[in-house]
């Protein structure tokens, strides 16, 4: 039974949790090289890339930092349509990366037209965008934005945060031409928090080589060297989490990516039609997330009391995030959650609302 209907961390299957309970091995041992090397082919399948997927012992924010430090030599255009785009903008500023912020109204997506116009205003060599804005429940039209942006500037690096959608929504890194596609372990991948992943294109790696100061912990050049030459990482990896990842990748690929995407889509439709009946949706029509639904509070609701009631059945949902906390709440439907779990959750919320 699913418990966490929040946009991360999500429930982890008991056998995946148990996989962590194996003896330590040294990260400069053959046993580790076999484990680490064996993850690459399946990670590439998951990211739909022929390039490489780096694994970092951090949360996704670490790789937000990596992307802007390794891939921007001149100026970054940062698309913002909610709290996580805003976070990434702050990450860029904190790393002294020259960045312009391109805002969409919260609830609306960043649009291809808006991006095209912004690219014409200044010389950018990178564009960053959040695929699935977890605060507002908006899915950005990333594929079309990339097409239009590349038409305007073929050399533009494209950096995509898919922290709350990769593994639940179809985001083919190579087909769309994404240079850095990053995600965290604790959302759609249904792993414990503590790992982050990024697929990195050859172009992005070349760009990294041309940037003199990239930091140390998230340096793509170092990560590449250790991955290729040693099947390992520069610093000590989170070995227990890698055991869990090893098993969870098999579980994800056994379900099949198309089936996994269809399941997330189906759950979004379930929650969406319920929310339209009882409240309204925060995200604009046509741009609604498949992994998290942000419900607009069109009637007064005691959110704390609702969650306390749900907790009696071991379930929990998420309050609104950031500046839209008062006007919204969120239901996560990602990871290993099944449509039957959503039925149970929505029935419990209905009982509370009608009771
Ligand atoms: C959760 C989230 C993040 C932050 O990820 P951490 O793993 O907590 O660092 C960034 N972007 C989006 C879209 C998210 O949903």
Coordinates of C-alpha atoms and ligand atoms in Angstrom, one line a residue:
X1 CA 0.0 0.0 0.0
X2 CA 1.2 3.5 -0.8
X3 CA 1.7 6.0 2.0
X4 CA 3.5 9.0 0.6
X5 CA 1.3 10.9 -1.9
X6 CA 3.9 13.8 -1.8
X7 CA 6.3 14.8 -4.6
X8 CA 9.2 13.1 -2.9
X9 CA 10.5 11.3 -1.1
X10 CA 8.2 8.5 -2.5
X11 CA 7.6 5.1 -1.0
X12 CA 10.4 2.6 -1.6
X13 CA 9.5 -1.1 -2.1
X14 CA 10.5 -3.3 0.8
X15 CA 12.8 -5.4 -1.2
X16 CA 14.6 -2.3 -2.6
X17 CA 15.1 -1.0 1.0
X18 CA 16.4 -4.5 1.9
X19 CA 18.9 -4.5 -0.9
X20 CA 20.8 -1.8 1.0
X21 CA 21.4 -4.2 3.8
X22 CA 24.5 -5.8 2.2
X23 CA 28.1 -5.8 3.4
X24 CA 30.3 -2.8 2.4
X25 CA 32.8 -3.2 -0.3
X26 CA 35.7 -0.9 -1.1
X27 CA 35.1 1.5 -4.0
X28 CA 38.5 0.6 -5.4
X29 CA 37.7 -3.1 -5.6
X30 CA 36.7 -5.3 -8.5
X31 CA 33.3 -6.0 -6.8
X32 CA 32.6 -2.3 -6.9
X33 CA 33.8 -1.8 -10.5
X34 CA 31.4 -4.6 -11.5
X35 CA 28.5 -3.1 -9.6
X36 CA 29.1 0.5 -10.9
X37 CA 30.0 -0.5 -14.4
X38 CA 26.8 -2.7 -14.6
X39 CA 24.6 0.3 -13.8
X40 CA 25.6 2.3 -16.9
X41 CA 23.7 0.3 -19.6
X42 CA 20.4 0.4 -17.7
X43 CA 20.8 4.1 -16.7
X44 CA 21.4 4.9 -20.4
X45 CA 18.1 3.1 -21.2
X46 CA 16.3 5.0 -18.5
X47 CA 17.6 8.4 -19.8
X48 CA 17.3 7.3 -23.4
X49 CA 20.8 8.3 -24.2
X50 CA 23.8 6.9 -25.9
X51 CA 26.1 9.2 -23.9
X52 CA 26.8 8.6 -20.2
X53 CA 24.9 9.1 -16.9
X54 CA 26.8 10.3 -13.9
X55 CA 25.8 9.3 -10.4
X56 CA 26.4 11.7 -7.6
X57 CA 26.2 11.2 -3.8
X58 CA 24.0 14.2 -3.4
X59 CA 20.4 15.3 -4.0
X60 CA 19.3 16.7 -7.3
X61 CA 20.2 20.3 -6.3
X62 CA 23.9 19.3 -6.5
X63 CA 23.5 18.5 -10.1
X64 CA 21.7 21.8 -10.7
X65 CA 24.9 23.3 -9.5
X66 CA 27.0 21.0 -11.7
X67 CA 25.0 21.8 -14.8
X68 CA 25.5 25.6 -14.5
X69 CA 29.1 25.4 -13.5
X70 CA 30.2 22.9 -16.2
X71 CA 28.1 24.2 -19.1
X72 CA 28.0 28.0 -19.1
X73 CA 30.9 30.0 -20.4
X74 CA 29.1 33.2 -21.3
X75 CA 25.6 33.8 -20.2
X76 CA 22.7 31.5 -19.0
X77 CA 19.0 32.0 -19.8
X78 CA 17.1 30.5 -16.8
X79 CA 13.4 29.7 -17.4
X80 CA 11.4 30.1 -14.3
X81 CA 7.7 29.2 -13.8
X82 CA 7.7 28.2 -10.2
X83 CA 9.7 27.6 -7.0
X84 CA 12.2 25.0 -8.4
X85 CA 13.1 27.2 -11.4
X86 CA 13.6 30.0 -8.9
X87 CA 15.8 27.7 -6.8
X88 CA 18.0 26.9 -9.9
X89 CA 18.3 30.6 -10.6
X90 CA 19.5 31.1 -7.1
X91 CA 22.0 28.2 -7.5
X92 CA 23.4 29.9 -10.7
X93 CA 23.7 33.2 -8.9
X94 CA 25.4 31.6 -5.9
X95 CA 28.0 30.2 -8.3
X96 CA 28.6 33.6 -9.9
X97 CA 27.2 32.3 -13.2
X98 CA 26.0 35.3 -15.3
X99 CA 22.3 34.6 -15.6
X100 CA 19.1 36.2 -16.9
X101 CA 15.9 35.0 -15.5
X102 CA 12.9 34.5 -17.8
X103 CA 9.7 34.3 -15.7
X104 CA 6.3 32.9 -16.6
X105 CA 3.3 33.5 -14.4
X106 CA 3.0 30.8 -11.8
X107 CA 0.5 28.2 -13.1
X108 CA 1.6 28.9 -16.7
X109 CA 4.4 27.3 -18.6
X110 CA 7.5 28.9 -20.1
X111 CA 6.6 29.2 -23.8
X112 CA 8.6 28.7 -27.0
X113 CA 7.7 32.2 -28.1
X114 CA 8.9 33.7 -24.8
X115 CA 12.2 31.8 -25.1
X116 CA 12.7 32.8 -28.7
X117 CA 12.2 36.4 -27.9
X118 CA 14.6 36.3 -24.9
X119 CA 17.3 34.6 -27.0
X120 CA 17.2 37.4 -29.5
X121 CA 17.8 40.0 -26.8
X122 CA 21.3 38.8 -25.6
X123 CA 24.1 36.4 -26.3
X124 CA 23.4 33.2 -24.4
X125 CA 25.4 30.0 -24.6
X126 CA 23.1 28.0 -22.3
X127 CA 19.4 27.6 -21.5
X128 CA 18.1 25.9 -18.4
X129 CA 14.5 24.8 -17.8
X130 CA 12.6 22.7 -15.3
X131 CA 10.6 20.0 -17.1
X132 CA 8.1 19.4 -14.4
X133 CA 7.6 22.3 -12.0
X134 CA 6.7 20.6 -8.8
X135 CA 5.3 23.6 -7.0
X136 CA 2.7 24.6 -9.6
X137 CA 2.1 21.2 -11.2
X138 CA 3.1 22.6 -14.6
X139 CA 4.8 20.5 -17.3
X140 CA 6.8 22.8 -19.6
X141 CA 6.7 22.1 -23.4
X142 CA 10.5 21.3 -23.3
X143 CA 10.7 19.5 -26.6
X144 CA 9.2 22.4 -28.6
X145 CA 11.2 25.0 -26.6
X146 CA 14.4 23.1 -27.5
X147 CA 13.5 22.9 -31.2
X148 CA 12.9 26.7 -31.3
X149 CA 15.9 27.6 -29.2
X150 CA 18.3 25.5 -31.3
X151 CA 16.9 27.0 -34.5
X152 CA 17.8 30.4 -33.1
X153 CA 21.2 29.2 -31.7
X154 CA 22.5 25.8 -32.7
X155 CA 25.3 25.9 -30.1
X156 CA 23.1 26.6 -27.1
X157 CA 23.6 24.1 -24.2
X158 CA 20.3 22.8 -23.1
X159 CA 20.1 21.9 -19.3
X160 CA 16.9 20.3 -18.1
X161 CA 15.8 19.6 -14.5
X162 CA 13.6 16.5 -14.6
X163 CA 13.9 15.8 -10.9
X164 CA 10.1 15.2 -10.4
X165 CA 9.4 13.5 -13.8
X166 CA 12.3 11.4 -15.1
X167 CA 11.3 7.7 -14.9
X168 CA 7.6 8.7 -14.9
X169 CA 7.3 10.7 -18.0
X170 CA 8.9 10.1 -21.5
X171 CA 11.9 12.5 -21.8
X172 CA 14.2 11.1 -24.5
X173 CA 17.5 12.9 -23.8
X174 CA 19.1 12.3 -27.2
X175 CA 16.0 12.7 -29.4
X176 CA 15.2 16.0 -27.8
X177 CA 18.8 17.2 -27.9
X178 CA 19.2 17.7 -24.1
X179 CA 22.8 18.2 -23.1
X180 CA 22.3 17.7 -19.3
X181 CA 19.3 15.9 -18.0
X182 CA 19.3 15.7 -14.2
X183 CA 17.1 13.9 -11.6
X184 CA 17.1 12.8 -8.0
X185 CA 16.6 9.3 -6.6
X186 CA 13.7 10.0 -4.3
X187 CA 11.0 11.0 -6.7
X188 CA 9.8 9.0 -9.8
X189 CA 12.6 6.5 -9.4
X190 CA 11.3 5.5 -6.0
X191 CA 14.6 5.1 -4.3
X192 CA 15.7 6.6 -0.9
X193 CA 17.0 10.1 -1.1
X194 CA 20.8 10.6 -1.5
X195 CA 21.6 10.0 -5.1
X196 CA 21.3 12.2 -8.2
X197 CA 21.8 11.4 -11.8
X198 CA 22.6 13.4 -14.9
X199 CA 23.0 12.3 -18.5
X200 CA 25.7 14.5 -20.1
X201 CA 26.2 14.9 -23.9
X202 CA 29.6 14.9 -25.6
X203 CA 29.0 18.6 -26.4
X204 CA 28.5 19.4 -22.7
X205 CA 31.6 17.5 -21.7
X206 CA 33.6 19.5 -24.3
X207 CA 32.1 22.7 -22.9
X208 CA 33.2 21.6 -19.4
X209 CA 36.8 21.2 -20.7
X210 CA 36.8 24.8 -21.9
X211 CA 35.8 26.2 -18.6
X212 CA 38.7 26.8 -16.3
X213 CA 37.0 26.8 -12.9
X214 CA 34.2 24.3 -12.5
X215 CA 34.5 23.4 -8.8
X216 CA 35.6 20.0 -7.7
X217 CA 32.9 17.8 -6.3
X218 CA 30.6 18.1 -9.4
X219 CA 33.3 18.5 -12.1
X220 CA 32.1 16.6 -15.2
X221 CA 35.7 16.2 -16.4
X222 CA 36.7 14.3 -13.2
X223 CA 33.5 12.3 -13.1
X224 CA 34.1 11.2 -16.7
X225 CA 37.7 10.3 -16.1
X226 CA 36.8 8.0 -13.1
X227 CA 33.8 6.5 -14.9
X228 CA 35.7 5.7 -18.1
X229 CA 39.1 4.7 -16.6
X230 CA 38.0 3.1 -13.3
X231 CA 34.3 2.4 -13.3
X232 CA 34.2 4.4 -10.1
X233 CA 33.8 7.9 -8.8
X234 CA 36.4 10.5 -7.6
X235 CA 35.1 10.5 -4.0
X236 CA 33.5 7.8 -1.9
X237 CA 30.2 6.7 -3.5
X238 CA 27.0 6.0 -1.6
X239 CA 27.4 2.2 -1.9
X240 CA 24.3 1.1 0.0
X241 CA 22.2 3.3 -2.2
X242 CA 23.9 1.9 -5.3
X243 CA 22.8 -1.6 -4.2
X244 CA 19.2 -0.3 -4.1
X245 CA 19.6 1.4 -7.4
X246 CA 20.9 -1.8 -9.0
X247 CA 17.8 -3.6 -8.0
X248 CA 15.4 -0.8 -8.7
X249 CA 16.6 -0.3 -12.2
X250 CA 15.7 -4.0 -12.9
X251 CA 12.3 -3.4 -11.4
X252 CA 11.7 -0.2 -13.5
X253 CA 12.8 -1.9 -16.7
X254 CA 10.8 -5.0 -15.9
X255 CA 7.7 -2.9 -15.7
X256 CA 8.8 -1.3 -19.0
X257 CA 9.2 2.4 -19.6
X258 CA 6.1 2.7 -21.8
X259 CA 4.0 1.0 -19.1
X260 CA 5.5 3.2 -16.4
X261 CA 4.7 6.4 -18.4
X262 CA 1.2 5.2 -19.1
X263 CA 0.6 4.4 -15.4
X264 CA 1.7 7.9 -14.4
X265 CA -0.5 9.5 -17.1
X266 CA -3.5 7.4 -15.9
X267 CA -3.0 8.5 -12.3
X268 CA -2.7 12.2 -13.3
X269 CA -6.1 11.8 -15.1
X270 CA -7.6 10.2 -12.1
X271 CA -6.5 12.9 -9.7
X272 CA -7.1 15.7 -12.3
X273 CA -10.8 14.7 -12.9
X274 CA -11.4 14.4 -9.1
X275 CA -9.8 17.8 -8.5
X276 CA -11.9 19.5 -11.2
X277 CA -15.0 18.1 -9.5
X278 CA -14.1 19.1 -5.9
X279 CA -11.8 22.1 -6.5
X280 CA -9.9 23.3 -9.5
X281 CA -6.4 22.8 -10.9
X282 CA -3.6 25.3 -10.5
X283 CA -1.8 24.5 -13.7
X284 CA -3.0 25.8 -17.1
X285 CA -4.9 23.3 -19.2
X286 CA -2.7 21.5 -21.6
X287 CA 0.4 21.8 -19.4
X288 CA -0.5 19.7 -16.4
X289 CA 2.0 17.5 -14.8
X290 CA 1.7 13.7 -15.0
X291 CA 3.4 13.2 -11.7
X292 CA 2.1 15.8 -9.3
X293 CA -1.3 17.6 -9.2
X294 CA -1.5 21.1 -7.7
X295 CA -5.0 21.6 -6.5
X296 CA -6.3 25.1 -6.3
X297 CA -8.2 25.7 -3.0
X298 CA -11.5 27.1 -4.4
X299 CA -13.2 26.4 -1.1
X300 CA -11.9 26.7 2.4
X301 CA -10.2 23.5 3.6
X302 CA -8.5 22.7 6.8
X303 CA -5.4 21.1 5.2
X304 CA -3.8 20.2 8.5
X305 CA -7.0 18.4 9.7
X306 CA -7.3 16.6 6.4
X307 CA -3.7 15.3 6.5
X308 CA -4.2 14.3 10.2
X309 CA -7.3 12.3 9.1
X310 CA -5.4 10.7 6.2
X311 CA -2.5 9.8 8.6
X312 CA -4.9 7.5 10.4
X313 CA -4.7 5.3 7.3
X314 CA -1.0 5.9 6.9
X315 CA -1.4 8.3 4.0
X316 CA -0.1 11.8 3.5
X317 CA -0.4 14.5 0.9
X318 CA 1.5 17.8 0.4
X319 CA 0.6 21.3 1.2
X320 CA 1.2 24.1 -1.3
X321 CA 4.8 25.1 -1.9
X322 CA 6.4 28.5 -1.4
X323 CA 4.4 31.6 -2.3
X324 CA 1.3 29.6 -3.4
X325 CA 1.1 27.6 -0.1
X326 CA -2.1 29.3 1.0
X327 CA -4.0 28.8 -2.3
X328 CA -3.0 25.3 -3.2
X329 CA -2.2 21.8 -2.0
X330 CA -0.6 19.0 -3.9
X331 CA -1.1 15.3 -4.5
X332 CA 2.0 13.4 -5.7
X333 CA 1.3 10.4 -8.0
X334 CA 4.8 9.2 -8.8
X335 CA 7.2 6.3 -8.3
X336 CA 5.6 3.0 -7.4
X337 CA 2.1 4.3 -6.6
X338 CA -0.6 2.4 -8.4
X339 CA -4.0 3.6 -9.7
X340 CA -5.7 1.5 -6.9
X341 CA -3.8 3.5 -4.3
X342 CA -5.1 6.7 -5.8
X343 CA -8.7 5.4 -5.6
X344 CA -8.2 4.7 -1.9
X345 CA -6.6 8.1 -1.3
X346 CA -9.3 10.1 -3.2
X347 CA -12.1 8.1 -1.4
X348 CA -10.5 9.0 2.0
X349 CA -10.3 12.7 1.0
X350 CA -13.9 12.6 -0.1
X351 CA -14.9 11.1 3.3
X352 CA -13.2 13.9 5.1
X353 CA -14.7 16.6 2.8
X354 CA -18.2 15.2 3.1
X355 CA -18.0 14.2 6.8
Ligands
LIG1 C1 12.5 18.1 -5.6 C2 13.0 19.0 -6.7 C3 14.2 19.6 -6.7 C4 15.2 19.5 -5.6 O1 15.7 18.2 -5.6 P1 16.6 17.7 -4.3 O2 16.8 16.3 -4.7 O3 15.7 17.9 -3.1 O4 17.8 18.5 -4.3 C5 14.6 20.3 -7.8 N1 13.8 20.5 -8.9 C6 12.5 19.9 -8.9 C7 11.7 20.1 -10.1 C8 12.1 19.2 -7.8 O5 10.9 18.6 -7.8

